[in-house]
PDB file of N, CA, C and O in Angstrom:
ATOM      1  N   MET A   1      -9.225   5.588  14.720  1.00  0.00           N
ATOM      2  CA  MET A   1      -8.625   6.426  13.710  1.00  0.00           C
ATOM      3  C   MET A   1      -9.452   6.321  12.425  1.00  0.00           C
ATOM      4  O   MET A   1      -9.720   5.224  11.957  1.00  0.00           O
ATOM      5  N   PRO A   2      -9.835   7.450  11.835  1.00  0.00           N
ATOM      6  CA  PRO A   2     -10.619   7.425  10.604  1.00  0.00           C
ATOM      7  C   PRO A   2      -9.840   6.794   9.444  1.00  0.00           C
ATOM      8  O   PRO A   2      -8.625   6.960   9.332  1.00  0.00           O
ATOM      9  N   VAL A   3     -10.561   6.093   8.589  1.00  0.00           N
ATOM     10  CA  VAL A   3      -9.935   5.450   7.426  1.00  0.00           C
ATOM     11  C   VAL A   3      -9.220   6.487   6.568  1.00  0.00           C
ATOM     12  O   VAL A   3      -8.148   6.218   6.020  1.00  0.00           O
ATOM     13  N   ALA A   4      -9.779   7.656   6.446  1.00  0.00           N
ATOM     14  CA  ALA A   4      -9.170   8.704   5.624  1.00  0.00           C
ATOM     15  C   ALA A   4      -7.751   9.038   6.073  1.00  0.00           C
ATOM     16  O   ALA A   4      -6.943   9.508   5.276  1.00  0.00           O
ATOM     17  N   ASP A   5      -7.443   8.788   7.339  1.00  0.00           N
ATOM     18  CA  ASP A   5      -6.088   9.029   7.839  1.00  0.00           C
ATOM     19  C   ASP A   5      -5.111   7.933   7.417  1.00  0.00           C
ATOM     20  O   ASP A   5      -3.905   8.105   7.547  1.00  0.00           O
ATOM     21  N   ARG A   6      -5.612   6.811   6.944  1.00  0.00           N
ATOM     22  CA  ARG A   6      -4.760   5.680   6.576  1.00  0.00           C
ATOM     23  C   ARG A   6      -4.677   5.474   5.069  1.00  0.00           C
ATOM     24  O   ARG A   6      -3.928   4.635   4.599  1.00  0.00           O
ATOM     25  N   VAL A   7      -5.468   6.221   4.293  1.00  0.00           N
ATOM     26  CA  VAL A   7      -5.506   6.071   2.841  1.00  0.00           C
ATOM     27  C   VAL A   7      -5.124   7.408   2.211  1.00  0.00           C
ATOM     28  O   VAL A   7      -5.617   8.452   2.622  1.00  0.00           O
ATOM     29  N   SER A   8      -4.255   7.346   1.203  1.00  0.00           N
ATOM     30  CA  SER A   8      -3.875   8.575   0.520  1.00  0.00           C
ATOM     31  C   SER A   8      -3.750   8.327  -0.979  1.00  0.00           C
ATOM     32  O   SER A   8      -3.780   7.194  -1.447  1.00  0.00           O
ATOM     33  N   ARG A   9      -3.609   9.409  -1.719  1.00  0.00           N
ATOM     34  CA  ARG A   9      -3.457   9.360  -3.179  1.00  0.00           C
ATOM     35  C   ARG A   9      -2.225  10.170  -3.537  1.00  0.00           C
ATOM     36  O   ARG A   9      -2.002  11.254  -3.007  1.00  0.00           O
ATOM     37  N   VAL A  10      -1.437   9.633  -4.454  1.00  0.00           N
ATOM     38  CA  VAL A  10      -0.261  10.333  -4.951  1.00  0.00           C
ATOM     39  C   VAL A  10      -0.383  10.444  -6.465  1.00  0.00           C
ATOM     40  O   VAL A  10      -0.690   9.458  -7.141  1.00  0.00           O
ATOM     41  N   ASP A  11      -0.146  11.616  -6.995  1.00  0.00           N
ATOM     42  CA  ASP A  11      -0.180  11.822  -8.439  1.00  0.00           C
ATOM     43  C   ASP A  11       1.064  11.187  -9.050  1.00  0.00           C
ATOM     44  O   ASP A  11       2.184  11.599  -8.781  1.00  0.00           O
ATOM     45  N   ALA A  12       0.839  10.167  -9.869  1.00  0.00           N
ATOM     46  CA  ALA A  12       1.941   9.463 -10.523  1.00  0.00           C
ATOM     47  C   ALA A  12       1.814   9.566 -12.037  1.00  0.00           C
ATOM     48  O   ALA A  12       2.403   8.775 -12.771  1.00  0.00           O
ATOM     49  N   SER A  13       1.061  10.555 -12.504  1.00  0.00           N
ATOM     50  CA  SER A  13       0.858  10.700 -13.946  1.00  0.00           C
ATOM     51  C   SER A  13       2.178  11.061 -14.630  1.00  0.00           C
ATOM     52  O   SER A  13       2.998  11.803 -14.089  1.00  0.00           O
ATOM     53  N   GLY A  14       2.376  10.474 -15.787  1.00  0.00           N
ATOM     54  CA  GLY A  14       3.567  10.754 -16.572  1.00  0.00           C
ATOM     55  C   GLY A  14       4.795   9.949 -16.188  1.00  0.00           C
ATOM     56  O   GLY A  14       5.831  10.067 -16.833  1.00  0.00           O
ATOM     57  N   LEU A  15       4.699   9.130 -15.150  1.00  0.00           N
ATOM     58  CA  LEU A  15       5.855   8.337 -14.740  1.00  0.00           C
ATOM     59  C   LEU A  15       6.006   7.105 -15.614  1.00  0.00           C
ATOM     60  O   LEU A  15       5.020   6.459 -15.964  1.00  0.00           O
ATOM     61  N   VAL A  16       7.242   6.790 -15.967  1.00  0.00           N
ATOM     62  CA  VAL A  16       7.510   5.532 -16.664  1.00  0.00           C
ATOM     63  C   VAL A  16       7.586   4.432 -15.620  1.00  0.00           C
ATOM     64  O   VAL A  16       7.679   4.696 -14.412  1.00  0.00           O
ATOM     65  N   GLU A  17       7.556   3.174 -16.067  1.00  0.00           N
ATOM     66  CA  GLU A  17       7.492   2.030 -15.140  1.00  0.00           C
ATOM     67  C   GLU A  17       8.593   2.066 -14.082  1.00  0.00           C
ATOM     68  O   GLU A  17       8.345   1.783 -12.915  1.00  0.00           O
ATOM     69  N   GLU A  18       9.801   2.404 -14.473  1.00  0.00           N
ATOM     70  CA  GLU A  18      10.925   2.439 -13.520  1.00  0.00           C
ATOM     71  C   GLU A  18      10.684   3.477 -12.423  1.00  0.00           C
ATOM     72  O   GLU A  18      10.936   3.235 -11.249  1.00  0.00           O
ATOM     73  N   GLN A  19      10.189   4.638 -12.806  1.00  0.00           N
ATOM     74  CA  GLN A  19       9.883   5.691 -11.837  1.00  0.00           C
ATOM     75  C   GLN A  19       8.720   5.286 -10.938  1.00  0.00           C
ATOM     76  O   GLN A  19       8.738   5.562  -9.737  1.00  0.00           O
ATOM     77  N   LEU A  20       7.716   4.643 -11.536  1.00  0.00           N
ATOM     78  CA  LEU A  20       6.567   4.185 -10.759  1.00  0.00           C
ATOM     79  C   LEU A  20       6.996   3.146  -9.725  1.00  0.00           C
ATOM     80  O   LEU A  20       6.565   3.190  -8.575  1.00  0.00           O
ATOM     81  N   SER A  21       7.866   2.237 -10.113  1.00  0.00           N
ATOM     82  CA  SER A  21       8.371   1.222  -9.178  1.00  0.00           C
ATOM     83  C   SER A  21       9.139   1.868  -8.026  1.00  0.00           C
ATOM     84  O   SER A  21       8.980   1.480  -6.869  1.00  0.00           O
ATOM     85  N   ALA A  22       9.967   2.855  -8.344  1.00  0.00           N
ATOM     86  CA  ALA A  22      10.726   3.547  -7.296  1.00  0.00           C
ATOM     87  C   ALA A  22       9.788   4.291  -6.349  1.00  0.00           C
ATOM     88  O   ALA A  22       9.977   4.265  -5.123  1.00  0.00           O
ATOM     89  N   LEU A  23       8.766   4.924  -6.904  1.00  0.00           N
ATOM     90  CA  LEU A  23       7.784   5.629  -6.073  1.00  0.00           C
ATOM     91  C   LEU A  23       7.029   4.639  -5.191  1.00  0.00           C
ATOM     92  O   LEU A  23       6.814   4.900  -3.995  1.00  0.00           O
ATOM     93  N   ALA A  24       6.640   3.494  -5.752  1.00  0.00           N
ATOM     94  CA  ALA A  24       5.924   2.478  -4.975  1.00  0.00           C
ATOM     95  C   ALA A  24       6.791   1.992  -3.815  1.00  0.00           C
ATOM     96  O   ALA A  24       6.297   1.828  -2.696  1.00  0.00           O
ATOM     97  N   ARG A  25       8.066   1.766  -4.068  1.00  0.00           N
ATOM     98  CA  ARG A  25       8.960   1.320  -2.988  1.00  0.00           C
ATOM     99  C   ARG A  25       9.084   2.373  -1.900  1.00  0.00           C
ATOM    100  O   ARG A  25       9.023   2.060  -0.708  1.00  0.00           O
ATOM    101  N   SER A  26       9.242   3.634  -2.288  1.00  0.00           N
ATOM    102  CA  SER A  26       9.388   4.684  -1.272  1.00  0.00           C
ATOM    103  C   SER A  26       8.097   4.870  -0.479  1.00  0.00           C
ATOM    104  O   SER A  26       8.142   5.096   0.740  1.00  0.00           O
ATOM    105  N   GLU A  27       6.951   4.749  -1.136  1.00  0.00           N
ATOM    106  CA  GLU A  27       5.676   4.853  -0.426  1.00  0.00           C
ATOM    107  C   GLU A  27       5.477   3.672   0.517  1.00  0.00           C
ATOM    108  O   GLU A  27       4.951   3.826   1.622  1.00  0.00           O
ATOM    109  N   ALA A  28       5.917   2.482   0.106  1.00  0.00           N
ATOM    110  CA  ALA A  28       5.807   1.308   0.972  1.00  0.00           C
ATOM    111  C   ALA A  28       6.631   1.496   2.240  1.00  0.00           C
ATOM    112  O   ALA A  28       6.184   1.162   3.344  1.00  0.00           O
ATOM    113  N   VAL A  29       7.813   2.058   2.091  1.00  0.00           N
ATOM    114  CA  VAL A  29       8.665   2.334   3.262  1.00  0.00           C
ATOM    115  C   VAL A  29       8.003   3.370   4.156  1.00  0.00           C
ATOM    116  O   VAL A  29       7.967   3.222   5.379  1.00  0.00           O
ATOM    117  N   ARG A  30       7.443   4.417   3.543  1.00  0.00           N
ATOM    118  CA  ARG A  30       6.760   5.458   4.323  1.00  0.00           C
ATOM    119  C   ARG A  30       5.594   4.870   5.106  1.00  0.00           C
ATOM    120  O   ARG A  30       5.424   5.140   6.306  1.00  0.00           O
ATOM    121  N   LEU A  31       4.802   4.025   4.438  1.00  0.00           N
ATOM    122  CA  LEU A  31       3.671   3.390   5.114  1.00  0.00           C
ATOM    123  C   LEU A  31       4.142   2.481   6.239  1.00  0.00           C
ATOM    124  O   LEU A  31       3.582   2.485   7.336  1.00  0.00           O
ATOM    125  N   ARG A  32       5.173   1.688   5.948  1.00  0.00           N
ATOM    126  CA  ARG A  32       5.708   0.772   6.976  1.00  0.00           C
ATOM    127  C   ARG A  32       6.177   1.549   8.197  1.00  0.00           C
ATOM    128  O   ARG A  32       5.896   1.185   9.334  1.00  0.00           O
ATOM    129  N   ASP A  33       6.890   2.632   7.957  1.00  0.00           N
ATOM    130  CA  ASP A  33       7.405   3.429   9.067  1.00  0.00           C
ATOM    131  C   ASP A  33       6.300   4.108   9.867  1.00  0.00           C
ATOM    132  O   ASP A  33       6.504   4.487  11.017  1.00  0.00           O
ATOM    133  N   GLY A  34       5.110   4.248   9.253  1.00  0.00           N
ATOM    134  CA  GLY A  34       3.986   4.864   9.950  1.00  0.00           C
ATOM    135  C   GLY A  34       3.153   3.890  10.769  1.00  0.00           C
ATOM    136  O   GLY A  34       2.242   4.301  11.486  1.00  0.00           O
ATOM    137  N   LEU A  35       3.448   2.599  10.663  1.00  0.00           N
ATOM    138  CA  LEU A  35       2.707   1.614  11.453  1.00  0.00           C
ATOM    139  C   LEU A  35       3.047   1.760  12.929  1.00  0.00           C
ATOM    140  O   LEU A  35       4.197   1.990  13.295  1.00  0.00           O
ATOM    141  N   ASP A  36       2.036   1.630  13.763  1.00  0.00           N
ATOM    142  CA  ASP A  36       2.218   1.727  15.213  1.00  0.00           C
ATOM    143  C   ASP A  36       1.147   0.867  15.884  1.00  0.00           C
ATOM    144  O   ASP A  36       0.095   1.369  16.277  1.00  0.00           O
ATOM    145  N   PRO A  37       1.413  -0.452  15.996  1.00  0.00           N
ATOM    146  CA  PRO A  37       0.400  -1.347  16.570  1.00  0.00           C
ATOM    147  C   PRO A  37      -0.080  -0.916  17.953  1.00  0.00           C
ATOM    148  O   PRO A  37      -1.248  -1.080  18.270  1.00  0.00           O
ATOM    149  N   GLY A  38       0.793  -0.342  18.740  1.00  0.00           N
ATOM    150  CA  GLY A  38       0.403   0.101  20.073  1.00  0.00           C
ATOM    151  C   GLY A  38      -0.665   1.181  20.051  1.00  0.00           C
ATOM    152  O   GLY A  38      -1.472   1.299  20.970  1.00  0.00           O
ATOM    153  N   ALA A  39      -0.681   1.955  18.968  1.00  0.00           N
ATOM    154  CA  ALA A  39      -1.671   3.022  18.815  1.00  0.00           C
ATOM    155  C   ALA A  39      -2.824   2.588  17.911  1.00  0.00           C
ATOM    156  O   ALA A  39      -3.691   3.398  17.583  1.00  0.00           O
ATOM    157  N   GLY A  40      -2.803   1.316  17.491  1.00  0.00           N
ATOM    158  CA  GLY A  40      -3.880   0.800  16.644  1.00  0.00           C
ATOM    159  C   GLY A  40      -3.690   1.063  15.161  1.00  0.00           C
ATOM    160  O   GLY A  40      -4.607   0.854  14.367  1.00  0.00           O
ATOM    161  N   VAL A  41      -2.516   1.521  14.770  1.00  0.00           N
ATOM    162  CA  VAL A  41      -2.234   1.780  13.353  1.00  0.00           C
ATOM    163  C   VAL A  41      -1.528   0.546  12.801  1.00  0.00           C
ATOM    164  O   VAL A  41      -0.330   0.361  13.005  1.00  0.00           O
ATOM    165  N   VAL A  42      -2.299  -0.318  12.132  1.00  0.00           N
ATOM    166  CA  VAL A  42      -1.741  -1.601  11.687  1.00  0.00           C
ATOM    167  C   VAL A  42      -1.795  -1.773  10.166  1.00  0.00           C
ATOM    168  O   VAL A  42      -1.438  -2.831   9.652  1.00  0.00           O
ATOM    169  N   TRP A  43      -2.229  -0.736   9.444  1.00  0.00           N
ATOM    170  CA  TRP A  43      -2.231  -0.806   7.982  1.00  0.00           C
ATOM    171  C   TRP A  43      -2.217   0.606   7.399  1.00  0.00           C
ATOM    172  O   TRP A  43      -2.553   1.580   8.064  1.00  0.00           O
ATOM    173  N   GLY A  44      -1.785   0.674   6.157  1.00  0.00           N
ATOM    174  CA  GLY A  44      -1.805   1.929   5.420  1.00  0.00           C
ATOM    175  C   GLY A  44      -1.909   1.626   3.931  1.00  0.00           C
ATOM    176  O   GLY A  44      -1.498   0.560   3.471  1.00  0.00           O
ATOM    177  N   MET A  45      -2.460   2.558   3.185  1.00  0.00           N
ATOM    178  CA  MET A  45      -2.705   2.339   1.770  1.00  0.00           C
ATOM    179  C   MET A  45      -2.482   3.647   1.010  1.00  0.00           C
ATOM    180  O   MET A  45      -2.848   4.717   1.493  1.00  0.00           O
ATOM    181  N   VAL A  46      -1.864   3.542  -0.168  1.00  0.00           N
ATOM    182  CA  VAL A  46      -1.717   4.711  -1.033  1.00  0.00           C
ATOM    183  C   VAL A  46      -2.014   4.292  -2.470  1.00  0.00           C
ATOM    184  O   VAL A  46      -1.607   3.220  -2.917  1.00  0.00           O
ATOM    185  N   TRP A  47      -2.801   5.130  -3.165  1.00  0.00           N
ATOM    186  CA  TRP A  47      -3.132   4.905  -4.563  1.00  0.00           C
ATOM    187  C   TRP A  47      -2.202   5.779  -5.396  1.00  0.00           C
ATOM    188  O   TRP A  47      -2.187   7.005  -5.254  1.00  0.00           O
ATOM    189  N   LEU A  48      -1.396   5.150  -6.248  1.00  0.00           N
ATOM    190  CA  LEU A  48      -0.533   5.877  -7.168  1.00  0.00           C
ATOM    191  C   LEU A  48      -1.344   6.077  -8.448  1.00  0.00           C
ATOM    192  O   LEU A  48      -1.505   5.161  -9.254  1.00  0.00           O
ATOM    193  N   ASP A  49      -1.875   7.260  -8.597  1.00  0.00           N
ATOM    194  CA  ASP A  49      -2.816   7.583  -9.665  1.00  0.00           C
ATOM    195  C   ASP A  49      -2.060   8.052 -10.900  1.00  0.00           C
ATOM    196  O   ASP A  49      -1.432   9.107 -10.892  1.00  0.00           O
ATOM    197  N   ARG A  50      -2.159   7.260 -11.984  1.00  0.00           N
ATOM    198  CA  ARG A  50      -1.450   7.590 -13.224  1.00  0.00           C
ATOM    199  C   ARG A  50      -2.314   8.388 -14.190  1.00  0.00           C
ATOM    200  O   ARG A  50      -1.881   8.689 -15.284  1.00  0.00           O
ATOM    201  N   GLY A  51      -3.523   8.714 -13.771  1.00  0.00           N
ATOM    202  CA  GLY A  51      -4.380   9.554 -14.598  1.00  0.00           C
ATOM    203  C   GLY A  51      -5.351   8.755 -15.442  1.00  0.00           C
ATOM    204  O   GLY A  51      -5.324   7.529 -15.465  1.00  0.00           O
ATOM    205  N   PRO A  52      -6.184   9.477 -16.171  1.00  0.00           N
ATOM    206  CA  PRO A  52      -7.217   8.838 -16.994  1.00  0.00           C
ATOM    207  C   PRO A  52      -6.610   7.916 -18.059  1.00  0.00           C
ATOM    208  O   PRO A  52      -5.619   8.265 -18.701  1.00  0.00           O
ATOM    209  N   GLY A  53      -7.214   6.761 -18.209  1.00  0.00           N
ATOM    210  CA  GLY A  53      -6.780   5.823 -19.232  1.00  0.00           C
ATOM    211  C   GLY A  53      -5.528   5.025 -18.890  1.00  0.00           C
ATOM    212  O   GLY A  53      -5.055   4.240 -19.703  1.00  0.00           O
ATOM    213  N   GLU A  54      -4.972   5.239 -17.726  1.00  0.00           N
ATOM    214  CA  GLU A  54      -3.768   4.519 -17.297  1.00  0.00           C
ATOM    215  C   GLU A  54      -4.080   3.715 -16.045  1.00  0.00           C
ATOM    216  O   GLU A  54      -4.829   4.163 -15.184  1.00  0.00           O
ATOM    217  N   SER A  55      -3.483   2.543 -15.943  1.00  0.00           N
ATOM    218  CA  SER A  55      -3.648   1.728 -14.738  1.00  0.00           C
ATOM    219  C   SER A  55      -2.803   2.314 -13.620  1.00  0.00           C
ATOM    220  O   SER A  55      -1.610   2.550 -13.806  1.00  0.00           O
ATOM    221  N   GLY A  56      -3.444   2.548 -12.502  1.00  0.00           N
ATOM    222  CA  GLY A  56      -2.718   3.022 -11.333  1.00  0.00           C
ATOM    223  C   GLY A  56      -2.152   1.841 -10.569  1.00  0.00           C
ATOM    224  O   GLY A  56      -2.189   0.694 -11.022  1.00  0.00           O
ATOM    225  N   LEU A  57      -1.626   2.122  -9.406  1.00  0.00           N
ATOM    226  CA  LEU A  57      -1.023   1.090  -8.577  1.00  0.00           C
ATOM    227  C   LEU A  57      -1.420   1.335  -7.130  1.00  0.00           C
ATOM    228  O   LEU A  57      -1.318   2.463  -6.637  1.00  0.00           O
ATOM    229  N   LEU A  58      -1.875   0.271  -6.459  1.00  0.00           N
ATOM    230  CA  LEU A  58      -2.238   0.352  -5.055  1.00  0.00           C
ATOM    231  C   LEU A  58      -1.108  -0.236  -4.227  1.00  0.00           C
ATOM    232  O   LEU A  58      -0.678  -1.364  -4.462  1.00  0.00           O
ATOM    233  N   VAL A  59      -0.609   0.540  -3.284  1.00  0.00           N
ATOM    234  CA  VAL A  59       0.397   0.057  -2.340  1.00  0.00           C
ATOM    235  C   VAL A  59      -0.303  -0.086  -1.002  1.00  0.00           C
ATOM    236  O   VAL A  59      -0.849   0.872  -0.471  1.00  0.00           O
ATOM    237  N   TRP A  60      -0.276  -1.302  -0.481  1.00  0.00           N
ATOM    238  CA  TRP A  60      -0.991  -1.598   0.758  1.00  0.00           C
ATOM    239  C   TRP A  60      -0.025  -2.285   1.702  1.00  0.00           C
ATOM    240  O   TRP A  60       0.532  -3.334   1.373  1.00  0.00           O
ATOM    241  N   VAL A  61       0.198  -1.700   2.852  1.00  0.00           N
ATOM    242  CA  VAL A  61       1.099  -2.257   3.855  1.00  0.00           C
ATOM    243  C   VAL A  61       0.260  -2.635   5.071  1.00  0.00           C
ATOM    244  O   VAL A  61      -0.514  -1.819   5.580  1.00  0.00           O
ATOM    245  N   VAL A  62       0.423  -3.895   5.505  1.00  0.00           N
ATOM    246  CA  VAL A  62      -0.355  -4.417   6.619  1.00  0.00           C
ATOM    247  C   VAL A  62       0.609  -5.050   7.617  1.00  0.00           C
ATOM    248  O   VAL A  62       1.461  -5.857   7.236  1.00  0.00           O
ATOM    249  N   HIS A  63       0.482  -4.683   8.870  1.00  0.00           N
ATOM    250  CA  HIS A  63       1.309  -5.287   9.912  1.00  0.00           C
ATOM    251  C   HIS A  63       0.982  -6.773  10.034  1.00  0.00           C
ATOM    252  O   HIS A  63      -0.170  -7.177   9.879  1.00  0.00           O
ATOM    253  N   HIS A  64       1.973  -7.578  10.304  1.00  0.00           N
ATOM    254  CA  HIS A  64       1.760  -9.028  10.379  1.00  0.00           C
ATOM    255  C   HIS A  64       0.793  -9.437  11.480  1.00  0.00           C
ATOM    256  O   HIS A  64       0.241 -10.546  11.436  1.00  0.00           O
ATOM    257  N   LEU A  65       0.544  -8.576  12.428  1.00  0.00           N
ATOM    258  CA  LEU A  65      -0.412  -8.907  13.484  1.00  0.00           C
ATOM    259  C   LEU A  65      -1.853  -8.946  12.964  1.00  0.00           C
ATOM    260  O   LEU A  65      -2.722  -9.553  13.588  1.00  0.00           O
ATOM    261  N   VAL A  66      -2.108  -8.329  11.815  1.00  0.00           N
ATOM    262  CA  VAL A  66      -3.466  -8.230  11.287  1.00  0.00           C
ATOM    263  C   VAL A  66      -3.941  -9.555  10.710  1.00  0.00           C
ATOM    264  O   VAL A  66      -5.089  -9.951  10.893  1.00  0.00           O
ATOM    265  N   VAL A  67      -3.073 -10.232   9.976  1.00  0.00           N
ATOM    266  CA  VAL A  67      -3.452 -11.471   9.295  1.00  0.00           C
ATOM    267  C   VAL A  67      -2.384 -12.528   9.567  1.00  0.00           C
ATOM    268  O   VAL A  67      -1.200 -12.266   9.413  1.00  0.00           O
ATOM    269  N   ASP A  68      -2.813 -13.720   9.942  1.00  0.00           N
ATOM    270  CA  ASP A  68      -1.859 -14.792  10.225  1.00  0.00           C
ATOM    271  C   ASP A  68      -1.313 -15.381   8.927  1.00  0.00           C
ATOM    272  O   ASP A  68      -1.866 -15.196   7.844  1.00  0.00           O
ATOM    273  N   GLY A  69      -0.220 -16.115   9.029  1.00  0.00           N
ATOM    274  CA  GLY A  69       0.459 -16.691   7.871  1.00  0.00           C
ATOM    275  C   GLY A  69      -0.394 -17.616   7.041  1.00  0.00           C
ATOM    276  O   GLY A  69      -0.327 -17.618   5.805  1.00  0.00           O
ATOM    277  N   VAL A  70      -1.209 -18.435   7.668  1.00  0.00           N
ATOM    278  CA  VAL A  70      -2.065 -19.357   6.921  1.00  0.00           C
ATOM    279  C   VAL A  70      -3.079 -18.575   6.088  1.00  0.00           C
ATOM    280  O   VAL A  70      -3.298 -18.877   4.914  1.00  0.00           O
ATOM    281  N   SER A  71      -3.660 -17.556   6.664  1.00  0.00           N
ATOM    282  CA  SER A  71      -4.642 -16.754   5.937  1.00  0.00           C
ATOM    283  C   SER A  71      -4.007 -16.022   4.759  1.00  0.00           C
ATOM    284  O   SER A  71      -4.628 -15.873   3.708  1.00  0.00           O
ATOM    285  N   TRP A  72      -2.766 -15.571   4.920  1.00  0.00           N
ATOM    286  CA  TRP A  72      -2.093 -14.895   3.804  1.00  0.00           C
ATOM    287  C   TRP A  72      -1.994 -15.825   2.602  1.00  0.00           C
ATOM    288  O   TRP A  72      -2.157 -15.397   1.462  1.00  0.00           O
ATOM    289  N   ARG A  73      -1.698 -17.102   2.836  1.00  0.00           N
ATOM    290  CA  ARG A  73      -1.587 -18.049   1.718  1.00  0.00           C
ATOM    291  C   ARG A  73      -2.906 -18.180   0.967  1.00  0.00           C
ATOM    292  O   ARG A  73      -2.927 -18.428  -0.221  1.00  0.00           O
ATOM    293  N   VAL A  74      -4.011 -18.003   1.658  1.00  0.00           N
ATOM    294  CA  VAL A  74      -5.319 -18.075   1.020  1.00  0.00           C
ATOM    295  C   VAL A  74      -5.622 -16.746   0.303  1.00  0.00           C
ATOM    296  O   VAL A  74      -6.169 -16.741  -0.800  1.00  0.00           O
ATOM    297  N   LEU A  75      -5.253 -15.621   0.920  1.00  0.00           N
ATOM    298  CA  LEU A  75      -5.579 -14.310   0.374  1.00  0.00           C
ATOM    299  C   LEU A  75      -4.711 -13.876  -0.804  1.00  0.00           C
ATOM    300  O   LEU A  75      -5.190 -13.209  -1.723  1.00  0.00           O
ATOM    301  N   LEU A  76      -3.423 -14.217  -0.798  1.00  0.00           N
ATOM    302  CA  LEU A  76      -2.511 -13.710  -1.804  1.00  0.00           C
ATOM    303  C   LEU A  76      -2.920 -14.001  -3.246  1.00  0.00           C
ATOM    304  O   LEU A  76      -2.845 -13.104  -4.088  1.00  0.00           O
ATOM    305  N   PRO A  77      -3.368 -15.210  -3.584  1.00  0.00           N
ATOM    306  CA  PRO A  77      -3.796 -15.405  -4.972  1.00  0.00           C
ATOM    307  C   PRO A  77      -4.941 -14.480  -5.388  1.00  0.00           C
ATOM    308  O   PRO A  77      -4.961 -13.997  -6.529  1.00  0.00           O
ATOM    309  N   ASP A  78      -5.848 -14.186  -4.475  1.00  0.00           N
ATOM    310  CA  ASP A  78      -6.943 -13.266  -4.802  1.00  0.00           C
ATOM    311  C   ASP A  78      -6.445 -11.843  -4.973  1.00  0.00           C
ATOM    312  O   ASP A  78      -6.948 -11.089  -5.810  1.00  0.00           O
ATOM    313  N   LEU A  79      -5.462 -11.453  -4.178  1.00  0.00           N
ATOM    314  CA  LEU A  79      -4.916 -10.094  -4.270  1.00  0.00           C
ATOM    315  C   LEU A  79      -4.086  -9.917  -5.540  1.00  0.00           C
ATOM    316  O   LEU A  79      -4.009  -8.821  -6.082  1.00  0.00           O
ATOM    317  N   ALA A  80      -3.446 -10.985  -5.979  1.00  0.00           N
ATOM    318  CA  ALA A  80      -2.598 -10.897  -7.200  1.00  0.00           C
ATOM    319  C   ALA A  80      -3.474 -10.628  -8.387  1.00  0.00           C
ATOM    320  O   ALA A  80      -3.156  -9.936  -9.294  1.00  0.00           O
TER     321      ALA A  80
END
């Protein structure tokens, strides 16, 4: 499956923090529901683009089969 099928962008310009958080949660659910390990779909990513001069937000959902628990403990501080 091409990477372009697993990565998307959503226009989040003009959203206040509360709206951005709600959008991030709904996108995370959408990504989670799109996972299908049997078909090789084990991750998804969406960029919430707030526009020029604003920090966007990356929502990344990864199936637990991709990374083991010990590795997550090593990776999480770098991702934060």
